[in-house]
Coordinates of C-alpha atoms in Angstrom, one line a residue:
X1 CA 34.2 35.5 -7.5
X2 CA 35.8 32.0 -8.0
X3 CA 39.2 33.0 -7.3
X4 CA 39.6 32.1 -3.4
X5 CA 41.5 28.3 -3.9
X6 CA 43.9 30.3 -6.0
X7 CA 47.7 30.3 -3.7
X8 CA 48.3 33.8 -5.4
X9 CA 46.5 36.9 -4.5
X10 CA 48.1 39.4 -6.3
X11 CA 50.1 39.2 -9.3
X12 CA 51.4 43.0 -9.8
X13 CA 53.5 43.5 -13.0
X14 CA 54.5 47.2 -14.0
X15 CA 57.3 49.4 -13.0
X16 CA 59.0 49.6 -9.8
X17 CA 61.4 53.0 -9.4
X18 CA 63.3 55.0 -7.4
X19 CA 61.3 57.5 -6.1
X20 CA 63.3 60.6 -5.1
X21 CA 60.7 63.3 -3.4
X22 CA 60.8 66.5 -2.7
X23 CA 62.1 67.6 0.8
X24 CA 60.0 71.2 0.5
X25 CA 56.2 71.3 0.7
X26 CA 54.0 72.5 -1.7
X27 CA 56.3 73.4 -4.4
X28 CA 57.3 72.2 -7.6
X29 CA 60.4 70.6 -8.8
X30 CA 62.2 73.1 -10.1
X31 CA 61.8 74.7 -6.7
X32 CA 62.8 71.8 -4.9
X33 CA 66.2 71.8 -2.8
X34 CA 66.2 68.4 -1.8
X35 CA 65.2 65.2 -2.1
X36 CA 64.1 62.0 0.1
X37 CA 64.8 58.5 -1.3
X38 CA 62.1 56.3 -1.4
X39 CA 60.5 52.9 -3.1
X40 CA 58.4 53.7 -5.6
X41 CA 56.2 52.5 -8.2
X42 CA 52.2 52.0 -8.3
X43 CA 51.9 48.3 -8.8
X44 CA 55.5 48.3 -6.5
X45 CA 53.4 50.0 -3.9
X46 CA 50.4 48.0 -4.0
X47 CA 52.4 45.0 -3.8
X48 CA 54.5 46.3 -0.6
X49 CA 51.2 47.2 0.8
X50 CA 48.8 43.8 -0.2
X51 CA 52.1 41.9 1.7
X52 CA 52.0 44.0 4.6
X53 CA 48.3 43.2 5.1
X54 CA 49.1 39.6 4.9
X55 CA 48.1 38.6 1.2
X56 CA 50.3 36.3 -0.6
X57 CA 51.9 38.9 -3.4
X58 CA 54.2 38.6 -6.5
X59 CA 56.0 41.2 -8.2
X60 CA 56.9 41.1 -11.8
X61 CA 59.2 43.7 -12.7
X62 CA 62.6 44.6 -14.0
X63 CA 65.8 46.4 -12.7
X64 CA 69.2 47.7 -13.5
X65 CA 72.1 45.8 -12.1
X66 CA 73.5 48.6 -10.3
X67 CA 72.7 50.2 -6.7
X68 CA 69.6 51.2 -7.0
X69 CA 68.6 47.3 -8.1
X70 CA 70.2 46.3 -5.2
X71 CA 68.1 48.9 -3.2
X72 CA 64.9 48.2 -4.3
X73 CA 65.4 43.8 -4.3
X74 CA 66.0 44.4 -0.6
X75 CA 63.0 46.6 0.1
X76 CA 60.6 44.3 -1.5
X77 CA 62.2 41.3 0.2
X78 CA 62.0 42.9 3.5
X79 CA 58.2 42.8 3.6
X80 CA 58.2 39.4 2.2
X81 CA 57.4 40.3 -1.5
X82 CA 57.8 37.4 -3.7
X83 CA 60.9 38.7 -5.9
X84 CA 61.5 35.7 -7.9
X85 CA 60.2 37.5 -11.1
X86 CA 62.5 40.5 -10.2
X87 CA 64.8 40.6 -13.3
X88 CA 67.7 42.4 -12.9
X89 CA 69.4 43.1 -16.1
X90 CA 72.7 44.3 -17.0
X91 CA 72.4 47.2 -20.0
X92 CA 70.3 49.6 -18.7
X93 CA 69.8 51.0 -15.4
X94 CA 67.2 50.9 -12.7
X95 CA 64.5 53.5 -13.6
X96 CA 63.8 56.8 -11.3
X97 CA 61.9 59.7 -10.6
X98 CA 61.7 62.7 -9.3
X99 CA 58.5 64.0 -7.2
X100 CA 57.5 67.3 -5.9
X101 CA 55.7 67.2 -2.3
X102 CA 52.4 67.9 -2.6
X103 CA 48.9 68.3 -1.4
X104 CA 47.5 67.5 -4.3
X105 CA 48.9 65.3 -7.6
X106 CA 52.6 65.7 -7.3
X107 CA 54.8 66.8 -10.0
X108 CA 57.0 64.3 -11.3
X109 CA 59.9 63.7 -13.8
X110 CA 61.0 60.5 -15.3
X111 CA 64.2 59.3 -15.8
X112 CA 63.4 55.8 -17.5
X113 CA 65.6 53.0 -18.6
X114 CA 65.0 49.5 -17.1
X115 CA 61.4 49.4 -15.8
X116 CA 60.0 48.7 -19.2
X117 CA 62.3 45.7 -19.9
X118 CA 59.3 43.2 -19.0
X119 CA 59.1 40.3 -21.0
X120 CA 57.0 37.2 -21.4
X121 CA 59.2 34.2 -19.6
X122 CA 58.9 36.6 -16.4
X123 CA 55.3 35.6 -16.3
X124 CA 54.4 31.4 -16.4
X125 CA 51.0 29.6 -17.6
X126 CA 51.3 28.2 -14.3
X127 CA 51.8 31.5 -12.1
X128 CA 48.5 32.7 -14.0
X129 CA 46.4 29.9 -13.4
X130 CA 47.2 30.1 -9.6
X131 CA 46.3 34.0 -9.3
X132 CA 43.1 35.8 -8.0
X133 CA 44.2 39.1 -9.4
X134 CA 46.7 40.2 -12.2
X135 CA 47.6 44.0 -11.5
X136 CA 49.2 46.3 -13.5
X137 CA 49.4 50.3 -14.1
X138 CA 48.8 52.9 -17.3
X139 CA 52.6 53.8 -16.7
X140 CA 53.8 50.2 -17.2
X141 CA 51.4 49.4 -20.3
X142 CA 53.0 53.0 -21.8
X143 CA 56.4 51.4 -23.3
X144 CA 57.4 48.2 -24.7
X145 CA 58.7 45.6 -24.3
X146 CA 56.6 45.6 -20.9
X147 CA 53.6 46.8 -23.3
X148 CA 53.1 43.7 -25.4
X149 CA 54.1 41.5 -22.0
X150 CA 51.5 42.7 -20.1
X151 CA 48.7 42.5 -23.1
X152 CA 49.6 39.2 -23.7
X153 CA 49.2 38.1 -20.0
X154 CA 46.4 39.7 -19.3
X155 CA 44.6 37.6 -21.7
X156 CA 46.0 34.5 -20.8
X157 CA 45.4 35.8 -17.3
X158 CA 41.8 36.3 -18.2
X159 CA 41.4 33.0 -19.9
X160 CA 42.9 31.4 -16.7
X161 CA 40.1 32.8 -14.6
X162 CA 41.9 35.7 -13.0
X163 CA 40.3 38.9 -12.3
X164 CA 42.2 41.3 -13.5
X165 CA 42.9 45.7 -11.7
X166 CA 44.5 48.4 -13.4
X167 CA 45.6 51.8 -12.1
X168 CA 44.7 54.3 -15.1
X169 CA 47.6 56.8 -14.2
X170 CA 47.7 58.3 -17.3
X171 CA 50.8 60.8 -18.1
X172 CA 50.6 62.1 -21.5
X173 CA 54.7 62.3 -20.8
X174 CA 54.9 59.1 -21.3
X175 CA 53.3 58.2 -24.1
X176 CA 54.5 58.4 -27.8
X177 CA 50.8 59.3 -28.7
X178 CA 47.2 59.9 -27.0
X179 CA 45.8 58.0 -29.7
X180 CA 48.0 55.2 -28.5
X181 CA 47.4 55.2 -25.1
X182 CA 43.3 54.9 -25.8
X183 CA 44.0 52.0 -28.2
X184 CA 46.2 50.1 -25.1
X185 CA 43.9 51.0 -22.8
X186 CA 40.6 49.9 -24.9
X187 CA 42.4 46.3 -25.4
X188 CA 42.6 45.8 -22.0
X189 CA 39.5 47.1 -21.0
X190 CA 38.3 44.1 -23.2
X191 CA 38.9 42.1 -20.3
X192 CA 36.6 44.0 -17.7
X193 CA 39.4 44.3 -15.2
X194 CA 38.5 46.4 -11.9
X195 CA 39.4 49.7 -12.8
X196 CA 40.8 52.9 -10.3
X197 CA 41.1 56.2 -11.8
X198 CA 41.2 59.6 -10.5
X199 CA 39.7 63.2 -12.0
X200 CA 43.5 64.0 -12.6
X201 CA 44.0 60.8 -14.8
X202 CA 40.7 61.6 -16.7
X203 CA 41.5 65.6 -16.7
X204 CA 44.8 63.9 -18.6
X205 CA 43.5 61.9 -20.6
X206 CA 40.6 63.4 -22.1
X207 CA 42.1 67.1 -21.9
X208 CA 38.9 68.1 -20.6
X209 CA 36.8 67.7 -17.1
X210 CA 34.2 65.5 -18.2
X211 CA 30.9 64.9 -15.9
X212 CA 31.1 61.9 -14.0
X213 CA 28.8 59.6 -15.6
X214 CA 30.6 60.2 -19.0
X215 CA 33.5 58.7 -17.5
X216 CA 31.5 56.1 -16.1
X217 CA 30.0 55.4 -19.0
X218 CA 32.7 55.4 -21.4
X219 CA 34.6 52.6 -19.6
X220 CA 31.1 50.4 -19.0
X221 CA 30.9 51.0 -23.0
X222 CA 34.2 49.1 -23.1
X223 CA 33.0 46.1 -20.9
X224 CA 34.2 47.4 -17.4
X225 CA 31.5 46.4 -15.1
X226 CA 33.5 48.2 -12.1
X227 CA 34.9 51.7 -12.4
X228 CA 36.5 53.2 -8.9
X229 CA 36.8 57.0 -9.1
X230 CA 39.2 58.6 -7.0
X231 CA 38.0 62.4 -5.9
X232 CA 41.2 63.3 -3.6
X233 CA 39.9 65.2 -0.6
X234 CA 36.0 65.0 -2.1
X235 CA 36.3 61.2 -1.6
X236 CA 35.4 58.3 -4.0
X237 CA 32.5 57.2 -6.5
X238 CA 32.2 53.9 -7.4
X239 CA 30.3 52.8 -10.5
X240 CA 29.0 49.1 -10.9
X241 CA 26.7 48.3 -14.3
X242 CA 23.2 47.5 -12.9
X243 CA 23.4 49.3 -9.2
X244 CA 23.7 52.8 -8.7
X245 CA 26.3 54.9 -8.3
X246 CA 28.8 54.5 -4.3
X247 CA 29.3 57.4 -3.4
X248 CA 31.6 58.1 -0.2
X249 CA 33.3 60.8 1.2
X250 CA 37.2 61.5 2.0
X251 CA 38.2 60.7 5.8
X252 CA 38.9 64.1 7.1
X253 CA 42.5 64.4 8.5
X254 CA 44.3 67.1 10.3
X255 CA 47.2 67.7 7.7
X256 CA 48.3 66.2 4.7
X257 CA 52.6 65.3 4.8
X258 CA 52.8 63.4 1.2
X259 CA 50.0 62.6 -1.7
X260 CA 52.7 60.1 -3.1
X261 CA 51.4 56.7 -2.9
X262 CA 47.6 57.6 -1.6
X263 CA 46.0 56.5 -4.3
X264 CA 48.2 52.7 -4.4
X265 CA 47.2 53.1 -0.6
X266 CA 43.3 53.4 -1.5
X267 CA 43.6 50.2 -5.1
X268 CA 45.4 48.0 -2.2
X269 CA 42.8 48.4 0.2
X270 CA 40.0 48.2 -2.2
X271 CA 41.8 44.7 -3.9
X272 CA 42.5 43.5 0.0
X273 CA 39.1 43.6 0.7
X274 CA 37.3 42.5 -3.0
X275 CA 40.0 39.5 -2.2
X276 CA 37.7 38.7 1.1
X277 CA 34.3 38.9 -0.8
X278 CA 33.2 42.1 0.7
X279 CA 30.7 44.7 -0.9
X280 CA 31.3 47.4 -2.6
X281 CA 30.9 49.7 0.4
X282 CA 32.9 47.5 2.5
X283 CA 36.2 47.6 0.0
X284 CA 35.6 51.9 -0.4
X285 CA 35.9 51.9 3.8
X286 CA 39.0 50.0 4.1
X287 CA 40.1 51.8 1.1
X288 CA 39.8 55.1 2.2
X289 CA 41.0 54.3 5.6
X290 CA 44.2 53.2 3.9
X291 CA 44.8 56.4 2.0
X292 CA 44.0 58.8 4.5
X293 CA 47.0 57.0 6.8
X294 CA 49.1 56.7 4.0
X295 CA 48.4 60.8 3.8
X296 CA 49.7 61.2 7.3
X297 CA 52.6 59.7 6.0
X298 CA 55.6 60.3 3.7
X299 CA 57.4 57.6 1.7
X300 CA 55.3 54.4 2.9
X301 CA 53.1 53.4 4.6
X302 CA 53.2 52.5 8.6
X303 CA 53.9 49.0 9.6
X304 CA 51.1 48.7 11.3
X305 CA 48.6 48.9 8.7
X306 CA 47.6 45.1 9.1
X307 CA 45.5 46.3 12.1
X308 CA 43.3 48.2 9.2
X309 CA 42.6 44.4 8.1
X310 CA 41.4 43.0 11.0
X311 CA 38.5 45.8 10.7
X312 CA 37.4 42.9 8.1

């Protein structure tokens, strides 16, 4: 990997919400009383999260002009998220979502409006040519205008030299078609970005529990060399073209508080660590590590997760 005299290490661009989660365990939302108010977002998260554990991180995203903007510009700013690429616009409002509380994959309904307002001046020649890793999300490639954005970028990203990551979290809810969503995600896959799924996004998306090495092998067909598959409490399996298969197990914990998040807990780990140059193995452990706190947890993180980096 060529990417370490780059001054950016990740460039995450996709939606960044309002995440309102369910106050009641282990029920779903239309049994839910109350709800929590949180940050939310998968690429938001991983960029809250690759800050915290002291990588240099951008966020390219977009916001209503209205409280919840306001909200959310002072979270990422209180990290020390780059927010410079925040646009805040004044015709729609910020995006939320409401999240049952969960053991397993939450719930979740979306009230969408702003988030998808990404556009192409958000995102510079110059930023791309300086980043290690251009991140982005299923969700955020699922609606234009931030649809065309981000496929446009990531080849210009991929033509600067930049690795690029997506997080397949695949909701047929938010797609106009299925046969859409495999055409946006087969384009980027053209890139052979590091890709995270889980056996709930592939359940999704394929509307059938495939074998393992299908999955794996349908995404090497595309070009992926590296496909990370997320097994919730059964742990990970990491595919790599010309090695065999990683296959690691879950870090036990005593009780599970909030899945929300877990699986932007384990892609920031992972990318922290690929970032360093570490193996395969090495980027699962910290990985896993980071999800199983972040499942000990509701809302975010801990702040003292940068201790997880010095394991490196």
């Amino acid at each position: 990997m060529k990417i370490n005299m780059k001054k950016i290490d990740i460039l995450c661009v996709g939606e960044v919400l309002v995440d309102f989660i369910g106050h009641q365990e282990d029920v779903l939302i239309n049994d839910t009383r109350d709800y929590h108010r949180y940050l939310g977002g998968s690429p938001t998260n991983v960029a809250m999260n690759s800050t915290r554990l002291g990588l240099k991180t951008i966020m390219v995203a977009t916001v209503g002009n209205d409280g919840f903007g306001d909200y959310i510009t002072k979270k990422l700013k209180s990290v020390g998220v780059n927010t410079d690429h925040l646009n805040v616009i004044e015709d729609k409002s910020t995006s939320v979502i409401f999240v049952s509380r969960s053991k397993g994959t939450p719930d979740f309904i979306p009230y969408r409006a702003a988030d998808c307002c990404i556009y192409e001046e958000q995102i510079s020649t110059e930023i791309l040519s300086n980043t290690k890793i251009f991140h982005t999300t299923c969700f955020a490639l699922s609606k234009n205008p931030a649809q065309k954005t981000i496929l446009k970028k990531a080849q210009e990203a991929n033509d600067a030299g930049c690795k690029l990551s997506i997080d397949l979290n695949y909701a047929s809810k938010l797609w106009k078609s299925e046969k859409k969503a495999f055409k946006v995600i087969k384009e980027y896959c053209q890139y052979n970005p590091l890709i995270k799924i889980s056996e709930d996004d592939m359940l999704r998306l394929f509307k059938k529990a495939l074998p393992h090495d299908e999955i794996f092998s349908f995404f090497h067909e595309l070009g992926v060399d590296i496909v990370c598959l997320t097994l919730g409490s059964k742990g990970v399996k990491l595919s790599q073209i010309g090695k065999d298969v990683i296959d690691m197990p879950a870090i036990k914990i005593d009780k599970v508080m909030d899945s929300t998040g877990a699986g932007d807990a384990f892609w920031s780990g992972f990318l922290f660590a690929y970032i360093k140059d570490k193996t395969m193995r090495e980027c699962l452990d910290i990985a896993l590590k980071l999800a199983a706190l972040k499942l000990q947890n509701v809302g975010r993180l801990p702040d003292n997760i940068n201790i997880l980096s010095k394991l490196l």
